[in-house]
CSV table of N, CA and C in Angstrom, one decimal:
chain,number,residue,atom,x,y,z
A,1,UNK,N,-118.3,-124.9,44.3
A,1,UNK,CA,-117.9,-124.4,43.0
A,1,UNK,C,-119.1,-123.5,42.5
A,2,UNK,N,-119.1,-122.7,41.2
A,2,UNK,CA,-119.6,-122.0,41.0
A,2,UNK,C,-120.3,-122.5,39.8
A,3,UNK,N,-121.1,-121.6,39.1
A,3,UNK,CA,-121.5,-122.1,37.8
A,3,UNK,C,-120.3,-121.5,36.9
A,4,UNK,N,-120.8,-122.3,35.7
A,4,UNK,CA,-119.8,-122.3,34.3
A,4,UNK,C,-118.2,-122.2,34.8
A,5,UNK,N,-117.8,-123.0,35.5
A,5,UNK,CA,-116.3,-124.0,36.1
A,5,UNK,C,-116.3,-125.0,35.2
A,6,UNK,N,-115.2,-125.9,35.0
A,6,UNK,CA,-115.2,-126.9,34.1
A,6,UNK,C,-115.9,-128.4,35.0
A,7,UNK,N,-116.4,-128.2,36.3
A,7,UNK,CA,-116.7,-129.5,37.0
A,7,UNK,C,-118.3,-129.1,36.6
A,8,UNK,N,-118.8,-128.3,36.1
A,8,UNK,CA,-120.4,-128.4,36.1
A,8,UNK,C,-120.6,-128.2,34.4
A,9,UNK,N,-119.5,-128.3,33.9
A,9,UNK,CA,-119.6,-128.6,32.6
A,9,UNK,C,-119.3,-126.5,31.8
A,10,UNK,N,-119.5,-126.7,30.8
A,10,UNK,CA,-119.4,-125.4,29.6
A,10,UNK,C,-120.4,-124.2,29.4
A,11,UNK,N,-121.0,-124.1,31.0
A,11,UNK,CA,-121.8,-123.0,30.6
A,11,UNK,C,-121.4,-121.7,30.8
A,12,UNK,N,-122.2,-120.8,29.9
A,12,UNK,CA,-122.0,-119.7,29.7
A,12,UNK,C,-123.1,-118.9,30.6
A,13,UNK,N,-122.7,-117.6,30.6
A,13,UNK,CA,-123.9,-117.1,31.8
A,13,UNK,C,-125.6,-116.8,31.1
A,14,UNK,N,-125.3,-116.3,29.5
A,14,UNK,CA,-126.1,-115.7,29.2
A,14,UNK,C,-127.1,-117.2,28.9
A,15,UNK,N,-126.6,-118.3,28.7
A,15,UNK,CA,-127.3,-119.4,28.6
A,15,UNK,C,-127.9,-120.2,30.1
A,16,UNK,N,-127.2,-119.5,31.3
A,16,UNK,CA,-127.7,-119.7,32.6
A,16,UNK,C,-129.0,-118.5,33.0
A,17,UNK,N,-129.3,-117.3,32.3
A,17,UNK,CA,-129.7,-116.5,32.2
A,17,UNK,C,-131.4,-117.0,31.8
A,18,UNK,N,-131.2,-117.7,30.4
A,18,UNK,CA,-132.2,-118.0,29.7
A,18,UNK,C,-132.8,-118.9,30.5
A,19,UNK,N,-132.0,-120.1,31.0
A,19,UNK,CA,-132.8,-121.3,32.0
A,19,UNK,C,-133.6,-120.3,33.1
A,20,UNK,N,-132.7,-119.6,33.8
A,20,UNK,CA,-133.6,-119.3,35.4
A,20,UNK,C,-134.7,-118.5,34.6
A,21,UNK,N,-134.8,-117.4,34.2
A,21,UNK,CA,-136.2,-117.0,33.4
A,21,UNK,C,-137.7,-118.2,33.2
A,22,UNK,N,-137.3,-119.1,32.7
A,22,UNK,CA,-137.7,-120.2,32.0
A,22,UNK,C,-138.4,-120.8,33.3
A,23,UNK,N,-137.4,-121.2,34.2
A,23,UNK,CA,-137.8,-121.6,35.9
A,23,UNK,C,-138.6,-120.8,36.9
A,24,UNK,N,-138.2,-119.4,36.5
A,24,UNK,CA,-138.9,-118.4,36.8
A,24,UNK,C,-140.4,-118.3,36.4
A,25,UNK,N,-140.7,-118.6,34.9
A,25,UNK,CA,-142.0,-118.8,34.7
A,25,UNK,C,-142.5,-119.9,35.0
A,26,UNK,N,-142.0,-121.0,35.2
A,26,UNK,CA,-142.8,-122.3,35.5
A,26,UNK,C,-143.2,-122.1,36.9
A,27,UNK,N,-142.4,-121.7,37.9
A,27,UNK,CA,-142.8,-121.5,39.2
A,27,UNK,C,-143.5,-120.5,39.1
A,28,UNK,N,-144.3,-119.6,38.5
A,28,UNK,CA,-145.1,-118.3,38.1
A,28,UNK,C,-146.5,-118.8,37.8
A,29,UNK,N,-146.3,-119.9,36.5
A,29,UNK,CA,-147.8,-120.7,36.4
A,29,UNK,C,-148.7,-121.0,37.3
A,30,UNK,N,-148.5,-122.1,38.3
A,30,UNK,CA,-149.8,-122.0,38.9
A,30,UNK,C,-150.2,-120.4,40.1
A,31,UNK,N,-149.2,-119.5,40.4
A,31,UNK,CA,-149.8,-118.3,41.0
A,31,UNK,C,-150.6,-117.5,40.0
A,32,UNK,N,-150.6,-117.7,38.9
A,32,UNK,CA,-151.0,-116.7,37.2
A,32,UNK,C,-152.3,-117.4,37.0
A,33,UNK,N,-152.0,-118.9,37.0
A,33,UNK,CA,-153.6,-119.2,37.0
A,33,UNK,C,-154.4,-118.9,37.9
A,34,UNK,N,-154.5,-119.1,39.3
A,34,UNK,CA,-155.2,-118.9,39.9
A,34,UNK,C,-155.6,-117.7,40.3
A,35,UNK,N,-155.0,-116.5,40.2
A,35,UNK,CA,-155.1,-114.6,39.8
A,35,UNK,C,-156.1,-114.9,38.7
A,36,UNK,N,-155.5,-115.4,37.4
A,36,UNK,CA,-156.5,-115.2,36.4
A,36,UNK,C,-158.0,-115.4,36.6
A,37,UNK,N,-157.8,-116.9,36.9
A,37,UNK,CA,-159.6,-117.3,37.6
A,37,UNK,C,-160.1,-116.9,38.7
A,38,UNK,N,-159.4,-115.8,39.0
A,38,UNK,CA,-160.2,-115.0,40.3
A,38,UNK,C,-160.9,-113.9,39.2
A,39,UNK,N,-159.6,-113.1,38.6
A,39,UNK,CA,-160.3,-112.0,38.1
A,39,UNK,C,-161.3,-112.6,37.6
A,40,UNK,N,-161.4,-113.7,36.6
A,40,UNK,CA,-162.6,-114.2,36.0
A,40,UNK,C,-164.0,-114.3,37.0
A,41,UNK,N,-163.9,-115.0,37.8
A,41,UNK,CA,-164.6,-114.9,38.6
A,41,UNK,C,-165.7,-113.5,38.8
A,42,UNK,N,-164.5,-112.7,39.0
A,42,UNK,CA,-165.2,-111.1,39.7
A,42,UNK,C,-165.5,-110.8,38.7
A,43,UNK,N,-164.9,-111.1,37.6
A,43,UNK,CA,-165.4,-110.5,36.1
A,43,UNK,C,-166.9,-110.6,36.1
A,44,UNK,N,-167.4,-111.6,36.0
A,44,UNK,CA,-168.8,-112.3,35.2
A,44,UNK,C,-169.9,-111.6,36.1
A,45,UNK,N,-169.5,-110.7,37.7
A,45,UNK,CA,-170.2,-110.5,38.4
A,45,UNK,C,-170.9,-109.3,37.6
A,46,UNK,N,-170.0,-108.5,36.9
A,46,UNK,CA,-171.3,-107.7,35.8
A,46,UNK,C,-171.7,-108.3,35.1
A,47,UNK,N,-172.5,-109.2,34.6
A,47,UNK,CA,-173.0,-109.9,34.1
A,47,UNK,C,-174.6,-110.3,34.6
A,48,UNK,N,-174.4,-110.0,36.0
A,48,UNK,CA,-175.7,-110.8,37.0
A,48,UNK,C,-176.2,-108.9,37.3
A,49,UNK,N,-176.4,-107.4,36.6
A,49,UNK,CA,-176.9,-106.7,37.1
A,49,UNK,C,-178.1,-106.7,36.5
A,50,UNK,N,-178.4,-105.4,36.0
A,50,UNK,CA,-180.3,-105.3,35.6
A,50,UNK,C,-179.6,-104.7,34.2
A,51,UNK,N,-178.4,-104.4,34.0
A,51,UNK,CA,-178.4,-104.7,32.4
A,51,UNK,C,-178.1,-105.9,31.9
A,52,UNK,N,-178.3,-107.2,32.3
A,52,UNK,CA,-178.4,-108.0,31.8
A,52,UNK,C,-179.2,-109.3,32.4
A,53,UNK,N,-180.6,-109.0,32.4
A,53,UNK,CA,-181.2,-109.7,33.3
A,53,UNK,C,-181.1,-111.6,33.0
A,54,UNK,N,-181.2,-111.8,32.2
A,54,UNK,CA,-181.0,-113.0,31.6
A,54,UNK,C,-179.8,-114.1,31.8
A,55,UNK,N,-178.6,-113.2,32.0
A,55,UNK,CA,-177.4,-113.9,32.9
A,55,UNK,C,-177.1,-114.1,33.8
A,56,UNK,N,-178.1,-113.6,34.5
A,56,UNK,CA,-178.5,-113.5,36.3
A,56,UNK,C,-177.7,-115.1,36.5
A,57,UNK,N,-178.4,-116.1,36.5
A,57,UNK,CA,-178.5,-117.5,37.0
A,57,UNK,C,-176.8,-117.8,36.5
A,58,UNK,N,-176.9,-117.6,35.1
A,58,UNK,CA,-175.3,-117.8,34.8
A,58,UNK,C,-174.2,-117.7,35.4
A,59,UNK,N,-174.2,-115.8,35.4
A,59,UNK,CA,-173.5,-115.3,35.7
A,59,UNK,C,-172.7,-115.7,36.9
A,60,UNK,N,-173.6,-116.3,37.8
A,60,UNK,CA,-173.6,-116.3,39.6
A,60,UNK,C,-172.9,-118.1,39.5
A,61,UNK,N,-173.4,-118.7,38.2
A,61,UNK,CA,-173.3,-120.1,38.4
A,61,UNK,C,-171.7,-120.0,38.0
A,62,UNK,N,-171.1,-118.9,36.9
A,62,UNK,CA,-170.1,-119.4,35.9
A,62,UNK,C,-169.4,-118.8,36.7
A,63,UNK,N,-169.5,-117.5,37.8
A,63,UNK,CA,-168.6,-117.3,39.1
A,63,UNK,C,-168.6,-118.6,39.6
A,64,UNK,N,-169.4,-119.1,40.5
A,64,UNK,CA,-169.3,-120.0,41.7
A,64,UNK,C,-168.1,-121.1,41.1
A,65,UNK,N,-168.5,-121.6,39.9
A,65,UNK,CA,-167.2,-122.4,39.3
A,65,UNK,C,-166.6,-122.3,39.3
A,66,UNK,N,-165.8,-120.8,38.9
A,66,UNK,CA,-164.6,-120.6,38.8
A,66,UNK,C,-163.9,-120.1,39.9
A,67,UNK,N,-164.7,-119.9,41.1
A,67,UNK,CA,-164.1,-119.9,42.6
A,67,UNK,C,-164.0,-121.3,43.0
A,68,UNK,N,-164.5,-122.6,42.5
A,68,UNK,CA,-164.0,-123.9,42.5
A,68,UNK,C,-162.9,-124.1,42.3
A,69,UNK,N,-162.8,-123.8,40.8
A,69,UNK,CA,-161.6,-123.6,39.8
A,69,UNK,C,-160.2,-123.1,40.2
A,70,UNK,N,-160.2,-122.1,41.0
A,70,UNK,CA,-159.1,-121.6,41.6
A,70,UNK,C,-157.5,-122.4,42.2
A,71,UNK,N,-158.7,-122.8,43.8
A,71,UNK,CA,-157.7,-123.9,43.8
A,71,UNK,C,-156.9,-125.5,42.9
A,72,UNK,N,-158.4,-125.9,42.7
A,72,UNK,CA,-157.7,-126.5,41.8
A,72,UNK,C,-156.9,-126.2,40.3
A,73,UNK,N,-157.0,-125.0,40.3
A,73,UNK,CA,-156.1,-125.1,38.7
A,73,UNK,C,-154.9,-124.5,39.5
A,74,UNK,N,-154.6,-123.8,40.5
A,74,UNK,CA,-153.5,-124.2,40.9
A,74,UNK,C,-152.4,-125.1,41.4
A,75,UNK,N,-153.7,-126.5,41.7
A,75,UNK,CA,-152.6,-127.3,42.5
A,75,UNK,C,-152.5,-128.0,41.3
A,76,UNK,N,-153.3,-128.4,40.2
A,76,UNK,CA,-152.9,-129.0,38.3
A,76,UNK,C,-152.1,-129.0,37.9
A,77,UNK,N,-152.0,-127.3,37.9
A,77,UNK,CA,-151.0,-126.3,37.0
A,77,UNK,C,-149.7,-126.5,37.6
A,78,UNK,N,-149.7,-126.1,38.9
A,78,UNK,CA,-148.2,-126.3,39.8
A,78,UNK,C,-147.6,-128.2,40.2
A,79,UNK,N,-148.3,-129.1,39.8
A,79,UNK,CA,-148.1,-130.2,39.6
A,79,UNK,C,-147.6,-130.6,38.1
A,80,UNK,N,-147.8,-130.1,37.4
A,80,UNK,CA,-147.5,-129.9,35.9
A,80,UNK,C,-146.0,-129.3,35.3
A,81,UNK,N,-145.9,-128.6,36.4
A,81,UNK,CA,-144.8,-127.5,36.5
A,81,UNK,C,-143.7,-128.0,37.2
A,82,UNK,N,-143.6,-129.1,38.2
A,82,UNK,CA,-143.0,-129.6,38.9
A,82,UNK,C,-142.9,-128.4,40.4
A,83,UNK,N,-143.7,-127.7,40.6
A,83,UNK,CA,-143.3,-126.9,42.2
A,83,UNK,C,-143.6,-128.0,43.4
A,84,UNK,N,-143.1,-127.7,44.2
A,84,UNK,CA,-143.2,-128.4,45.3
A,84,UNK,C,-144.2,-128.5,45.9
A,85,UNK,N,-144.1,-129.7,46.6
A,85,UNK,CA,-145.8,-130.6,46.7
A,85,UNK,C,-146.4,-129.8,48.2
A,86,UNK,N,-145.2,-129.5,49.3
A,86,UNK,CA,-145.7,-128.9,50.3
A,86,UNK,C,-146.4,-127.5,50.2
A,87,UNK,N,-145.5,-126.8,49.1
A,87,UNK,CA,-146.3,-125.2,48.6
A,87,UNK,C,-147.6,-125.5,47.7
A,88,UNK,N,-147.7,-126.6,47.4
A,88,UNK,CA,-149.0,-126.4,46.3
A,88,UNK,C,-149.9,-127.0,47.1
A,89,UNK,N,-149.9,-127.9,48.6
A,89,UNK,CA,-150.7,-128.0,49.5
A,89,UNK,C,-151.3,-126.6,50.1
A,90,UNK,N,-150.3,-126.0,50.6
A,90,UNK,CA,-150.6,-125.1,51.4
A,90,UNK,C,-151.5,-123.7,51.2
A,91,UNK,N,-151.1,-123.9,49.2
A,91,UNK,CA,-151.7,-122.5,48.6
A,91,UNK,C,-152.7,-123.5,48.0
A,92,UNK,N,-153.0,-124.5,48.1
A,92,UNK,CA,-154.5,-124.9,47.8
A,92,UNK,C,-155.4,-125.1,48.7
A,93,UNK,N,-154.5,-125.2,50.0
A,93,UNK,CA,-155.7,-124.7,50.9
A,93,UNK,C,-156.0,-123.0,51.4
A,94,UNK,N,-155.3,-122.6,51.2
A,94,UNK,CA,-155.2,-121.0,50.9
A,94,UNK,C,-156.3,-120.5,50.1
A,95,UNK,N,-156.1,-121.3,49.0
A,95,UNK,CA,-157.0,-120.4,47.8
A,95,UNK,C,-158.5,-120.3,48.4
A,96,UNK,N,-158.3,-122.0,48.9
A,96,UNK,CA,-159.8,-122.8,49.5
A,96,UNK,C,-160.4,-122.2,50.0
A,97,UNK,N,-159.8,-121.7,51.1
A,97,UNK,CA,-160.3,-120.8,52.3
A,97,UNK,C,-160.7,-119.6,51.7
A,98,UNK,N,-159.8,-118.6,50.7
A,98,UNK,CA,-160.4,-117.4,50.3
A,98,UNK,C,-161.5,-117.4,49.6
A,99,UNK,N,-161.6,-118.4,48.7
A,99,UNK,CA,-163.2,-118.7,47.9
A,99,UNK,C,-164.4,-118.7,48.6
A,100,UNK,N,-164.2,-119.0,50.0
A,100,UNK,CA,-165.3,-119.4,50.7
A,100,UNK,C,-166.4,-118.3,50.5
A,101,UNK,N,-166.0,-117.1,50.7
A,101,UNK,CA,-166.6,-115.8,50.8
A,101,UNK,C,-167.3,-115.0,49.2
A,102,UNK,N,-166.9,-115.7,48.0
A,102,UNK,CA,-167.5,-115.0,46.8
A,102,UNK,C,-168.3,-116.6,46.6
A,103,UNK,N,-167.9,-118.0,47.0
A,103,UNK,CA,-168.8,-118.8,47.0
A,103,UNK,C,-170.2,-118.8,47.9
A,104,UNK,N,-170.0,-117.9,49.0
A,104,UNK,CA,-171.3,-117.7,49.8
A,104,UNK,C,-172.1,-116.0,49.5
A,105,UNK,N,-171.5,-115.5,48.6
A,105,UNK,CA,-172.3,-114.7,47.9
A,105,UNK,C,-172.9,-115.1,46.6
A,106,UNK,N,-172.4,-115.9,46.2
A,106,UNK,CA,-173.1,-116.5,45.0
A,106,UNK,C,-173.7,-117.2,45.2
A,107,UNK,N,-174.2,-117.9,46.3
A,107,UNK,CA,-175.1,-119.0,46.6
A,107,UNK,C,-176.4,-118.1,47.6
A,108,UNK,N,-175.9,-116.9,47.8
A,108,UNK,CA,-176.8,-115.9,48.3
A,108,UNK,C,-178.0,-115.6,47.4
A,109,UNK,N,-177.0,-115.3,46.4
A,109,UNK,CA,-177.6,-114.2,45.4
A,109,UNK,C,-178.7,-115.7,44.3
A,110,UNK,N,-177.7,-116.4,44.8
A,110,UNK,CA,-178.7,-117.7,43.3
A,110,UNK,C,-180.0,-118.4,44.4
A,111,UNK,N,-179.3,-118.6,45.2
A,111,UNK,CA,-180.7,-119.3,46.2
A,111,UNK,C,-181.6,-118.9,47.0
A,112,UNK,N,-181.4,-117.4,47.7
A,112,UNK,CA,-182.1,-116.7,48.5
A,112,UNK,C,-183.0,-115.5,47.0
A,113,UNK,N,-182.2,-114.6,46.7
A,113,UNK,CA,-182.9,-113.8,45.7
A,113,UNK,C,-183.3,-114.5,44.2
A,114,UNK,N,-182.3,-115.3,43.6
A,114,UNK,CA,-182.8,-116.1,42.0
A,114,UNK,C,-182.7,-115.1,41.4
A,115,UNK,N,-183.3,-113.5,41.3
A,115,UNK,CA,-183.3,-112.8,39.6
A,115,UNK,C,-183.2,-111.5,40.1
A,116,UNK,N,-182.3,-110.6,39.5
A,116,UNK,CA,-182.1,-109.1,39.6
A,116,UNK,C,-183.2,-108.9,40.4
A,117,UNK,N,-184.3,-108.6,39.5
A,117,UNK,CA,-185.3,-108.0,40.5
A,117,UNK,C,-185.4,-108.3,42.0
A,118,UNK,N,-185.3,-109.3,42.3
A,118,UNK,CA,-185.3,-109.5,44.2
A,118,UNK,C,-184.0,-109.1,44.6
A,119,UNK,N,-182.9,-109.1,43.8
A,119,UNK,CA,-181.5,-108.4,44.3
A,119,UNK,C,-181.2,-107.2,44.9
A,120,UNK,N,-182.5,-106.3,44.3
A,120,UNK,CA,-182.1,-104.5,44.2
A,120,UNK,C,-182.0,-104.4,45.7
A,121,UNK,N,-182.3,-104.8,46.5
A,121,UNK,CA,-182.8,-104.6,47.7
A,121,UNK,C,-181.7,-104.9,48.5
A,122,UNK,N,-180.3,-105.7,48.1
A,122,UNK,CA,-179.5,-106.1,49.1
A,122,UNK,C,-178.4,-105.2,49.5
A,123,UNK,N,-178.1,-105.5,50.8
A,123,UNK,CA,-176.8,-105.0,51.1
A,123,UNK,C,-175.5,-105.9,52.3
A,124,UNK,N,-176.4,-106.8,52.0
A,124,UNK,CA,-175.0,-108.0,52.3
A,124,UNK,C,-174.3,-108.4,51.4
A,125,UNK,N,-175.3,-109.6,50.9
A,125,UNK,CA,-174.6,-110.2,50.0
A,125,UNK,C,-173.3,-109.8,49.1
A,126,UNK,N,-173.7,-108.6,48.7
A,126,UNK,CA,-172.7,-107.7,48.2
A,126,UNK,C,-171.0,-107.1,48.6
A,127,UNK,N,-171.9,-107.0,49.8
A,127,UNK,CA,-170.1,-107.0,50.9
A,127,UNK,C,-169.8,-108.2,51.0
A,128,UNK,N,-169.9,-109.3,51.1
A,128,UNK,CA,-169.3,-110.9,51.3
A,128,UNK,C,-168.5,-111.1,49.8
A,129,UNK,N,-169.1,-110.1,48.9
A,129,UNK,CA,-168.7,-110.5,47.1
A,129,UNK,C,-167.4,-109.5,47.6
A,130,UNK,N,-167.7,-108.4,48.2
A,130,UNK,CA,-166.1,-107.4,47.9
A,130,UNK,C,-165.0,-108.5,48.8
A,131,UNK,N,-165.3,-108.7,50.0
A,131,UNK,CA,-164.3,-109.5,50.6
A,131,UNK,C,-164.3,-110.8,49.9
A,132,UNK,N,-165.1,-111.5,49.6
A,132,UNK,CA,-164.4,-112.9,48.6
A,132,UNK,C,-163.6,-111.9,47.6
A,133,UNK,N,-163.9,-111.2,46.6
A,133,UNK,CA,-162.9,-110.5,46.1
A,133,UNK,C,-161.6,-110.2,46.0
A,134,UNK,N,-161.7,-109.4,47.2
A,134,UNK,CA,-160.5,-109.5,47.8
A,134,UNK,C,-159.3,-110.4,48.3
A,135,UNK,N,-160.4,-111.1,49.1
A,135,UNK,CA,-159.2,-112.3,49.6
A,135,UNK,C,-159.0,-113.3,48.3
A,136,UNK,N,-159.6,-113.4,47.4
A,136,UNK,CA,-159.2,-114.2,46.7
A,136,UNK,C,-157.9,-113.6,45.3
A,137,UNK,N,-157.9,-112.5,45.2
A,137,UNK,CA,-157.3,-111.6,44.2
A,137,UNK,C,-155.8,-111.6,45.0
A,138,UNK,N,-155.8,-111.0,46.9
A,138,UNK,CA,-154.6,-111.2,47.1
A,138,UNK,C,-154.0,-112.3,47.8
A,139,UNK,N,-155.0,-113.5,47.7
A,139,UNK,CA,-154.5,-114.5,48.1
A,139,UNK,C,-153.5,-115.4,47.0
A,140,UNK,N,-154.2,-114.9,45.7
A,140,UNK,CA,-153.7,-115.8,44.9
A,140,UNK,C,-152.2,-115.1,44.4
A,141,UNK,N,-152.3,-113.9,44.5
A,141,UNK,CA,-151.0,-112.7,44.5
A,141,UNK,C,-150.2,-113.4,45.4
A,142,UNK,N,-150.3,-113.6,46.4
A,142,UNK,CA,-149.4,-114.4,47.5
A,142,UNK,C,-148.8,-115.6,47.1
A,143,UNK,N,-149.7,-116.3,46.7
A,143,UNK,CA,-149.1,-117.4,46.3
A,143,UNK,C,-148.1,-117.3,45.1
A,144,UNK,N,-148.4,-116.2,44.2
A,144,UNK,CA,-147.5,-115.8,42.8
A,144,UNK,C,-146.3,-115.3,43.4
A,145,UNK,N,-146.6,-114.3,44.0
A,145,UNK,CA,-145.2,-114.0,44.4
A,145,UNK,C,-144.5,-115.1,45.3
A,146,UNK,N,-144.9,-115.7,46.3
A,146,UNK,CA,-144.8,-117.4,47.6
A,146,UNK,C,-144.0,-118.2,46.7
A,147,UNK,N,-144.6,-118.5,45.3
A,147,UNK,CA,-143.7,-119.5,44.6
A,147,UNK,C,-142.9,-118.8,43.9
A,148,UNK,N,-142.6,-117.7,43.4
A,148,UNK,CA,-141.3,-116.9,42.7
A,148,UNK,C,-140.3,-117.2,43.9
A,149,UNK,N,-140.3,-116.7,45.2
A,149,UNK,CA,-140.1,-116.7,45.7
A,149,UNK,C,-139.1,-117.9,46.7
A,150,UNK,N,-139.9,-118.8,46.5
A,150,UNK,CA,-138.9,-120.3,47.2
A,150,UNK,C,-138.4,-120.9,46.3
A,151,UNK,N,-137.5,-121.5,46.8
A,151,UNK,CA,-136.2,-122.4,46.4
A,151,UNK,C,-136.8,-123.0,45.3
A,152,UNK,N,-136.7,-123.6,44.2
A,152,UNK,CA,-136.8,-124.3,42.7
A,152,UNK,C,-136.6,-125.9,43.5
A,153,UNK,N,-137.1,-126.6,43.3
A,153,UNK,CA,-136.6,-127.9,43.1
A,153,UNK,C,-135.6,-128.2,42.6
A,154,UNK,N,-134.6,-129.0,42.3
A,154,UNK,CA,-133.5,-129.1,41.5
A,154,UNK,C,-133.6,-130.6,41.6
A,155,UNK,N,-133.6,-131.6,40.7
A,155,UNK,CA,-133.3,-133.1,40.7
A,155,UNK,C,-131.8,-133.3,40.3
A,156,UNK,N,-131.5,-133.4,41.2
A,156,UNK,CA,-129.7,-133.9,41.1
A,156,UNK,C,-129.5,-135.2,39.8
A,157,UNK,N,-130.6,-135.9,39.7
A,157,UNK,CA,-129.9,-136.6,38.9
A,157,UNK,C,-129.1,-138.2,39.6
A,158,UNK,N,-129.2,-139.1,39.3
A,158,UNK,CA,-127.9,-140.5,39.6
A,158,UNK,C,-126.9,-140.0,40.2
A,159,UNK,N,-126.7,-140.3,41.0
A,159,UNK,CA,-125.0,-140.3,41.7
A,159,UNK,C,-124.6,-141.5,41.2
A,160,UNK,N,-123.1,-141.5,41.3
A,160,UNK,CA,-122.1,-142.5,40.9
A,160,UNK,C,-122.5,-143.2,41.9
A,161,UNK,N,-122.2,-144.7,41.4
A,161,UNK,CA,-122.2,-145.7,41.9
A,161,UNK,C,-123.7,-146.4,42.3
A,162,UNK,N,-124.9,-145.6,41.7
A,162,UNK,CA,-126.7,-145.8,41.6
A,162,UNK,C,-126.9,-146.2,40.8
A,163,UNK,N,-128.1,-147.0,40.6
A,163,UNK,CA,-128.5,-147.3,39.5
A,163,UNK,C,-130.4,-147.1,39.3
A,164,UNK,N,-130.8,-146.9,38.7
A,164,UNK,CA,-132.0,-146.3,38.5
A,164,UNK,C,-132.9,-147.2,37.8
């Protein structure tokens, strides 16, 4: 049967309209968080140059976190949301893996150099930040679009003749 038939009850379309939107953004949430806390991440990285010598240590610390942060505020967020447990495994080890690469530039940059001044000089570390960047911006894009993208959960609810 189809929707709005009288065996699925009195809906109307524009009221089936508003629901999928609604399911639309809940299966959106944890791909939007973990986008967000990437850009954050890459954000703070101006923060650690020689105009701001002072946020050096920060800067690199309040990235490294929030390349922590990634996966887990996806698998939070997407548990919160009700998405499926096998997709929020998969893109939290996803996220995991792409972090690896702005987590070993930040642990470059904090433990081998410590302060702008010993920085000027590099030209790794730096490339390991564009590819953590990367993989982490369109990994987490994958996963936003990955969950728009698959089937919704649906809880059927009691069958006749169950009891709960």
């Amino acid at each position: 049967m189809t929707r709005g038939t009288k065996e699925h009850g009195s809906r109307n379309d524009s009221a089936d309209t508003g629901a999928d939107v609604v399911t639309a953004v809940h299966r959106l949430a944890p791909g939007l968080t973990a986008l967000v806390l990437s850009f954050l991440a890459t954000y703070l990285w101006q923060y650690s140059g020689p105009g701001y010598p002072s946020l050096f240590t920060a800067a690199h610390t309040g990235s490294a976190v929030l390349c922590l942060l990634v996966p887990v505020g996806f698998v939070l967020v997407g548990r919160a949301t009700g998405c499926q447990a096998d997709l929020l495994k998969l893109g939290g080890v996803l996220l995991a893996l792409a972090s690896i690469p702005m987590l070993t530039a930040n642990s470059i940059y904090l433990f081998s150099f410590g302060s702008v001044e010993a920085s000027y000089g590099d030209i790794g570390a730096f490339g390991i930040f564009m590819l953590g960047t990367a993989a982490l911006v369109v990994t987490s894009a994958a996963c936003t679009i990955g969950l728009l993208l698959a089937r919704p959960t649906i809880n059927p609810g009691p069958t006749a003749g169950t009891t709960t």
